[in-house]
XYZ file of C-alpha atoms in Angstrom:
396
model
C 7.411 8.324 12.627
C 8.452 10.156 9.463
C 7.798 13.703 8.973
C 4.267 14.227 7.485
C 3.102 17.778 6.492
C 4.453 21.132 8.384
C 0.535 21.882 9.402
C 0.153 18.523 10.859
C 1.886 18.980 14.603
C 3.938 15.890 15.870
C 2.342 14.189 18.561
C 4.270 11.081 19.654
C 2.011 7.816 21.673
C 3.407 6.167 24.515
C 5.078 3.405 23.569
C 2.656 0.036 23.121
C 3.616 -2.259 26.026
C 0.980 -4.693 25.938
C 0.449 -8.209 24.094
C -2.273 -7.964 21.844
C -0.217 -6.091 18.879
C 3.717 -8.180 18.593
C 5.623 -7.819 15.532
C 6.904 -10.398 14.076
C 8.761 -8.491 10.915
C 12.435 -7.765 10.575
C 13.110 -3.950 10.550
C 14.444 -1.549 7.500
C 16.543 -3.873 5.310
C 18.622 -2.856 2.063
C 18.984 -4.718 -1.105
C 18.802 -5.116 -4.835
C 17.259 -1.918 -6.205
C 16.834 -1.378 -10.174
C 16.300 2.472 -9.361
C 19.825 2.910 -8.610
C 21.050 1.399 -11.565
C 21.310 2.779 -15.395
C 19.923 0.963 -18.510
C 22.695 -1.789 -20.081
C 24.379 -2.432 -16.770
C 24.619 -5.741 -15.821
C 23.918 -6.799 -12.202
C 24.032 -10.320 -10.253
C 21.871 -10.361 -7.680
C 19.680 -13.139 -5.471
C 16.189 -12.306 -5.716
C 12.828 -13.667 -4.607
C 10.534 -14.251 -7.470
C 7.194 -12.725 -7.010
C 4.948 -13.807 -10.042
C 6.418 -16.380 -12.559
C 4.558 -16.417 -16.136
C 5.111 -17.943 -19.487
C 3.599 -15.131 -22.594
C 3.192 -16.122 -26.393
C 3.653 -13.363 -28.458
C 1.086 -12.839 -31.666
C 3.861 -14.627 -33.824
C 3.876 -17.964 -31.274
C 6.933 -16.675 -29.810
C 7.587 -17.289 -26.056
C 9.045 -15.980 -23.203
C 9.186 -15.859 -19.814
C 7.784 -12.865 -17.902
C 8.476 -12.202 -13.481
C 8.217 -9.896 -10.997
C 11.398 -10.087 -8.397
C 11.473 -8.978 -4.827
C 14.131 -7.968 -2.906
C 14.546 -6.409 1.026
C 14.636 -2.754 -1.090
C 11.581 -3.258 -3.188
C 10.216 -5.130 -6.288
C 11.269 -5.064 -10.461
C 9.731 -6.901 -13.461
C 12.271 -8.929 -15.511
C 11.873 -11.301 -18.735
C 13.812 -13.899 -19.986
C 13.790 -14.810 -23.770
C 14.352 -18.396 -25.129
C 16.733 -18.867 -27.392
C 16.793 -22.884 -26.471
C 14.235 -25.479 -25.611
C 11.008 -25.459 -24.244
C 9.772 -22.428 -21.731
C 8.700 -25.143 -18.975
C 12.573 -26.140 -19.008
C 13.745 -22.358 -18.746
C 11.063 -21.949 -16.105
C 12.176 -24.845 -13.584
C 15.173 -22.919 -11.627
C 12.707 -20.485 -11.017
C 10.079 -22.754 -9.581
C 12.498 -24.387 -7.887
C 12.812 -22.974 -4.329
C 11.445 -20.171 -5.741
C 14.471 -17.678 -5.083
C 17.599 -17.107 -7.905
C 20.968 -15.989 -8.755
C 20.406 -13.887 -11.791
C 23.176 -12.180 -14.143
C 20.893 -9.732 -15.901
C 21.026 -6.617 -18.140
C 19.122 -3.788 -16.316
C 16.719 -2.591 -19.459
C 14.765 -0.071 -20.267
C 11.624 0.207 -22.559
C 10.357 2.611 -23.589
C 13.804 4.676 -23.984
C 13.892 7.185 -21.584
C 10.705 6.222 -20.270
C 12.434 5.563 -16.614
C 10.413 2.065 -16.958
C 13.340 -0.193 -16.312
C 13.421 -3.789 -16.111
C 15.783 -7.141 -16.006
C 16.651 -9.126 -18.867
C 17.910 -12.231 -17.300
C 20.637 -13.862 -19.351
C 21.787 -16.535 -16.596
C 20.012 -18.171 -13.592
C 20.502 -20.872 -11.132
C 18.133 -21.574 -8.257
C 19.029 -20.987 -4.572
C 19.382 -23.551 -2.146
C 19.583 -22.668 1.988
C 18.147 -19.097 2.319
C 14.747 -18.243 3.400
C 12.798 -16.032 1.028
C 11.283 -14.108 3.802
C 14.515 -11.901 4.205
C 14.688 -10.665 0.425
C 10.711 -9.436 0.895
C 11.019 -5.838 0.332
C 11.122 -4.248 3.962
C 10.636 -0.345 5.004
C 12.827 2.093 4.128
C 15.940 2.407 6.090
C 15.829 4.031 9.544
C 11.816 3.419 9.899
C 10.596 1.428 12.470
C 7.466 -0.523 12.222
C 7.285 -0.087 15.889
C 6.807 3.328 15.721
C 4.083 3.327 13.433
C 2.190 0.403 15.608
C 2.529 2.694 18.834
C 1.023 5.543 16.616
C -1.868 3.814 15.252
C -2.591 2.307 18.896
C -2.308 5.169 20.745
C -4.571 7.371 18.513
C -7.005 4.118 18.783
C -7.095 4.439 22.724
C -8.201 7.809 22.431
C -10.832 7.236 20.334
C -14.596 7.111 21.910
C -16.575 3.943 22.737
C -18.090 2.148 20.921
C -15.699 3.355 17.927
C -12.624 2.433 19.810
C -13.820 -1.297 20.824
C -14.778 -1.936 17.163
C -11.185 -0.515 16.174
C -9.526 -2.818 18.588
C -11.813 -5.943 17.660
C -10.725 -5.667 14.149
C -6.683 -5.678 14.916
C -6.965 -7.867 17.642
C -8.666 -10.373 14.898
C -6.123 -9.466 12.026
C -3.144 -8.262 13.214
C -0.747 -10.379 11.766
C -1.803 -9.647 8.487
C -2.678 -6.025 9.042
C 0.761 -5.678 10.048
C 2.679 -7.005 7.310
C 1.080 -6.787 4.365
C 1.954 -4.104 1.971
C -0.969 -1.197 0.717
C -0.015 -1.545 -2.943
C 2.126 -3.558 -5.664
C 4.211 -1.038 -6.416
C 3.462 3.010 -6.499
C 3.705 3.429 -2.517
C 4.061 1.851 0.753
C 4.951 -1.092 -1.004
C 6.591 -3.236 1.113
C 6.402 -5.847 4.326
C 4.378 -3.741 6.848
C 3.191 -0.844 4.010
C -0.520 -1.281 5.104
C 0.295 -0.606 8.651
C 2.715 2.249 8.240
C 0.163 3.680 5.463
C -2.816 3.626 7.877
C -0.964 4.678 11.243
C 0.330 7.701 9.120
C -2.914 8.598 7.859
C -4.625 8.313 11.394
C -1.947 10.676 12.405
C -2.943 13.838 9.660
C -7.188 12.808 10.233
C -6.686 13.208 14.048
C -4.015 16.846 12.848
C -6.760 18.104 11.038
C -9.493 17.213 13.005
C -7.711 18.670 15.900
C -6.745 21.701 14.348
C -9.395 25.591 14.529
C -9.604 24.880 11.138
C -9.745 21.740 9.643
C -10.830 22.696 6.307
C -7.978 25.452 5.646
C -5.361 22.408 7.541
C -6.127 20.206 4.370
C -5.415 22.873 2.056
C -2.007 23.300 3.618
C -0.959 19.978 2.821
C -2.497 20.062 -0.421
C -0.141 23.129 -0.761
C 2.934 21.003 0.371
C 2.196 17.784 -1.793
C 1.993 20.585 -4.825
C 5.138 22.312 -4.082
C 6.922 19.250 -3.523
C 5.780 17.485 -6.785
C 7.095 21.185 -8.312
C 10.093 20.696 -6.662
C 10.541 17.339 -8.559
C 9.645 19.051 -11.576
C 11.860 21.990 -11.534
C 15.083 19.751 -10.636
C 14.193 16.984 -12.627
C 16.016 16.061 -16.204
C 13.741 16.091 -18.999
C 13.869 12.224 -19.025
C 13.169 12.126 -15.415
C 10.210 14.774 -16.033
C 8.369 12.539 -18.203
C 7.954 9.816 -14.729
C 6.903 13.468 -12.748
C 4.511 14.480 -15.496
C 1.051 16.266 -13.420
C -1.330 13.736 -12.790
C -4.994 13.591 -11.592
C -4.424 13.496 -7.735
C -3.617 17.375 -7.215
C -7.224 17.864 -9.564
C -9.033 14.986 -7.411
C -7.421 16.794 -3.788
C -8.655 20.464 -4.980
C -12.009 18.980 -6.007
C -12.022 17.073 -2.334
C -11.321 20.025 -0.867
C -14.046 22.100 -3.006
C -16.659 19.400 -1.773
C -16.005 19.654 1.989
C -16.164 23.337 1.550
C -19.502 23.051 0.341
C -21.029 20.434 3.010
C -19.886 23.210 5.327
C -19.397 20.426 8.774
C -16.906 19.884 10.695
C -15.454 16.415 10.633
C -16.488 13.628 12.865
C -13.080 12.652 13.870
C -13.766 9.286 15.701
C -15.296 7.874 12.133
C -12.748 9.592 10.198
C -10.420 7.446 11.947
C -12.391 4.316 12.267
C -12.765 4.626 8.307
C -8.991 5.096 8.014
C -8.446 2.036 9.695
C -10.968 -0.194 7.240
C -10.575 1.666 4.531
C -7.748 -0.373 3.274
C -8.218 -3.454 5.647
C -9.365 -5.282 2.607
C -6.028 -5.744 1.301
C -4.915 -8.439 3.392
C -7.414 -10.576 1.103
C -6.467 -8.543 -2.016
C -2.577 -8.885 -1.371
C -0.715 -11.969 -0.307
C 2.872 -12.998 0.414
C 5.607 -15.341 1.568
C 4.167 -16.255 5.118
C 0.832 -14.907 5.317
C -1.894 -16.771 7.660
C -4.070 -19.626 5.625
C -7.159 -19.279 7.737
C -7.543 -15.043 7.275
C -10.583 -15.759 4.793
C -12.177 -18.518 7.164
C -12.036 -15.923 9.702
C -14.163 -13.580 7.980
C -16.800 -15.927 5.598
C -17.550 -19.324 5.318
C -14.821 -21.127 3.578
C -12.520 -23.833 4.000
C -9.193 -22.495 5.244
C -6.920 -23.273 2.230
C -2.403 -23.924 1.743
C -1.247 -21.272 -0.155
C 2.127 -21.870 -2.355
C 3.446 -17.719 -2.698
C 6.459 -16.388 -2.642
C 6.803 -12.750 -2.577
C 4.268 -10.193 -2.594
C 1.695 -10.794 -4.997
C -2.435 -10.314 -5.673
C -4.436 -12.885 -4.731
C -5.977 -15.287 -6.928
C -9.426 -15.003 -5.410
C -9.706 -11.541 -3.237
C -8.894 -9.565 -6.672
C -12.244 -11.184 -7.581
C -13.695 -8.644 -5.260
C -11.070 -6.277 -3.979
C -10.565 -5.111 -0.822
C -13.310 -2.106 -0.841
C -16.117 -5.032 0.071
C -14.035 -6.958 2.184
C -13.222 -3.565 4.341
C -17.402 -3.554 4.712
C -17.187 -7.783 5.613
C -14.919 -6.882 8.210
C -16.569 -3.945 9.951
C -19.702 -5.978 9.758
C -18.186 -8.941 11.620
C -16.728 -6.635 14.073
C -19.973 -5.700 15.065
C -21.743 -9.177 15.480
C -18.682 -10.502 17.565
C -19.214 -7.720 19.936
C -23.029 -7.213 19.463
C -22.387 -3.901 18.786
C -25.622 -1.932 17.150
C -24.683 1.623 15.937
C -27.033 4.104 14.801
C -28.208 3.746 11.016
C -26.461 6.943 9.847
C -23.197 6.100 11.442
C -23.351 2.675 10.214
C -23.881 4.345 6.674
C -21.046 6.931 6.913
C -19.064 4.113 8.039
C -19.597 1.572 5.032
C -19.609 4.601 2.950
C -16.175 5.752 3.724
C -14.891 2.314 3.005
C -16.849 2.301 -0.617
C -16.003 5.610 -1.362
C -12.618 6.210 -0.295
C -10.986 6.255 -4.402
C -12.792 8.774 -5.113
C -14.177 8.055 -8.247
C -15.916 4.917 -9.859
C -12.784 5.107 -12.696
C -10.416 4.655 -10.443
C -12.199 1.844 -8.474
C -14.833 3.512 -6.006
C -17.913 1.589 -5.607
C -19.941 4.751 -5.000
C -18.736 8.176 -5.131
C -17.914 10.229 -1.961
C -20.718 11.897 -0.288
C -20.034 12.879 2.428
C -17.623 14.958 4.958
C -15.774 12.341 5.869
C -15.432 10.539 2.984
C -14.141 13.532 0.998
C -11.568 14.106 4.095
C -10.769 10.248 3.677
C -9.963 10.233 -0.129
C -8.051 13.397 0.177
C -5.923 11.752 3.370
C -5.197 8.844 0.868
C -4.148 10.769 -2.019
C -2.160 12.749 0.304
C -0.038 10.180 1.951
C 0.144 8.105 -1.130
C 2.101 11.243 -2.422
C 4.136 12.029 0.214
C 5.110 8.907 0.588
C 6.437 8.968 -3.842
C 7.909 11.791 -2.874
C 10.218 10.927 -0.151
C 11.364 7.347 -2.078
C 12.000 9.871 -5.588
C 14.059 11.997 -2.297
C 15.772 9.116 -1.453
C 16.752 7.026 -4.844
């Protein structure tokens, strides 16, 4: 486990010895990463290609617009065509759907830190599997580590919570285990979602645990704010511009401001039920080289369907609802398979977490938070979201 926050105490779980929970992944991998490179360079790398698109420009012009994936994360990149038709340029690229590029690392706006490739060669790549240039963890982490974590706070976890926990992983744990929690801003990467929830289980059960939960939040708070200062005060002025202040530290002190004036304690069983499905909804959101067929026949009544993907991308049809809903599908179903009736207010808190847990309807929430829980939840979220930009900006 990585470090979290100094007022969350490290408490390591026996290590998971059973069969219900393998992984299947490859460990921390390195790789192609446009970060460490500086604008009119020019690289050649092999790279997995994500998303493939052809765009027309207002004045009919075209070009050819990706996202590429390697072991060390993802990039956008663009090709323009200064020779016959785009469905030509695009074939290497649809190919086997992995490439040798020569590219010019680019960068628009200037000194916007937004860098891309401009690819001005590319043959397709013949022999390799495109599962080993998904981007991976960072180096030294261990998804094994994280799985222990999340299991062992699971086992200690009341019934019927803890049954309900266990029926949802035992049902999706392939996909809860490699898919990433986001495109790009954090955690992602093969096995994201799981090292994302496991470390948020981790500071619910350090807060709950601590004499004072509510003043245990605002120390973190503290330490995401002094970090993200620390950024600030060492940071160039172009480099300033990518650290500007956004609206988490606002949404965290208005979290906080809310639990303050509920005035409970947090349940911490739900708190880390609704970690758990908070984000489960992303393995229908989110797709990739090698994920199952069948997850949405699992859950509602569809025909299992062959996916063609390479790389991590959205899916077609579960952006059509996102993963908020599909979090409440799955907790539902969880409790049918194990007839398992809870009382209506838990139920409620439960769904509500799930529903809630952006914060705001502008950034996505289908109903604002309400409750204790669901303010700790959302502030958990933003929190290890954060920490988690602020040790790749540590480590780039």
């Amino acid at each position: 486990m990585v470090r979290l926050f100094k007022a969350i105490p490290e408490v390591e779980m026996p290590v998971y010895n059973g069969n219900d929970y393998p992984l299947e992944m490859s460990e921390s991998a390195t790789g192609f990463s446009i970060t460490n490179h500086v604008p009119g360079e020019q690289v050649e790398e092999t790279l997995l290609v994500a998303s493939a698109e052809i765009k027309t420009s207002q004045t009919g012009r075209e070009w050819l617009q990706f996202t590429f994936n390697s072991p060390s994360g993802a990039c956008k990149g663009k090709q323009w065509l200064n020779q016959g038709t785009a469905e030509e340029a695009m074939r290497p690229y649809l190919e086997t759907g992995i490439v040798h590029v020569f590219a010019k690392v680019e960068e628009y706006p200037v000194d916007s830190g937004n860098k891309s490739l401009t690819v001005q060669r590319v043959k397709a790549v013949h022999g390799q599997s495109g599962t080993t240039l998904l981007p991976q963890m960072p180096h030294g982490e261990s998804a094994s580590q994280y799985r222990d974590q999340l299991i062992g706070l699971i086992d200690q976890m009341e019934e019927p919570l803890r049954q309900l926990a266990h029926r949802v992983l035992v049902t999706y744990w392939f996909d809860f285990s490699t898919r990433p929690a986001a495109l790009y801003h954090h955690h992602a990467y093969i096995g994201g979602l799981l090292k994302h929830t496991a470390c948020m289980m981790t500071i619910g059960a350090g807060i709950c645990r601590s004499d004072r939960p509510y003043l245990t939040l605002l120390q973190c708070i503290q330490e995401a704010e002094a970090d993200h200062k620390n950024d600030l005060f060492q940071a160039s002025e172009r480099e300033m511009r990518q650290f500007a202040w956004d609206e988490s530290f606002d949404a965290l002190y208005q979290a906080a401001r809310s639990i303050t004036l509920l005035n409970e304690s947090p349940r911490q069983d739900e708190l880390l039920l609704g970690i758990l499905l908070h984000d489960i909804g992303k393995i229908f959101e989110y797709t990739h080289l090698g994920a199952s067929d069948d997850r949405f026949a699992r859950l509602v009544q569809v025909e299992p369907t062959e996916e063609t993907v390479s790389g991590i991308t959205l899916d077609p049809n579960g952006v059509l609802m996102g993963h908020m809903p599909y979090g409440c599908f799955v907790l539902e179903q969880a409790l049918q398979n194990d007839a398992i009736r809870l009382p209506i207010d838990q139920y409620h808190r439960l769904m509500h977490m799930i529903l809630s847990h952006h914060g705001k309807k502008e950034w996505g929430s289908s109903v604002t938070p309400q409750t204790t829980e669901a303010w700790y939840l959302h502030a958990i979220d933003l929190l290890d979201a954060r920490k988690e930009k602020w040790r790749q900006n540590q480590s780039s």
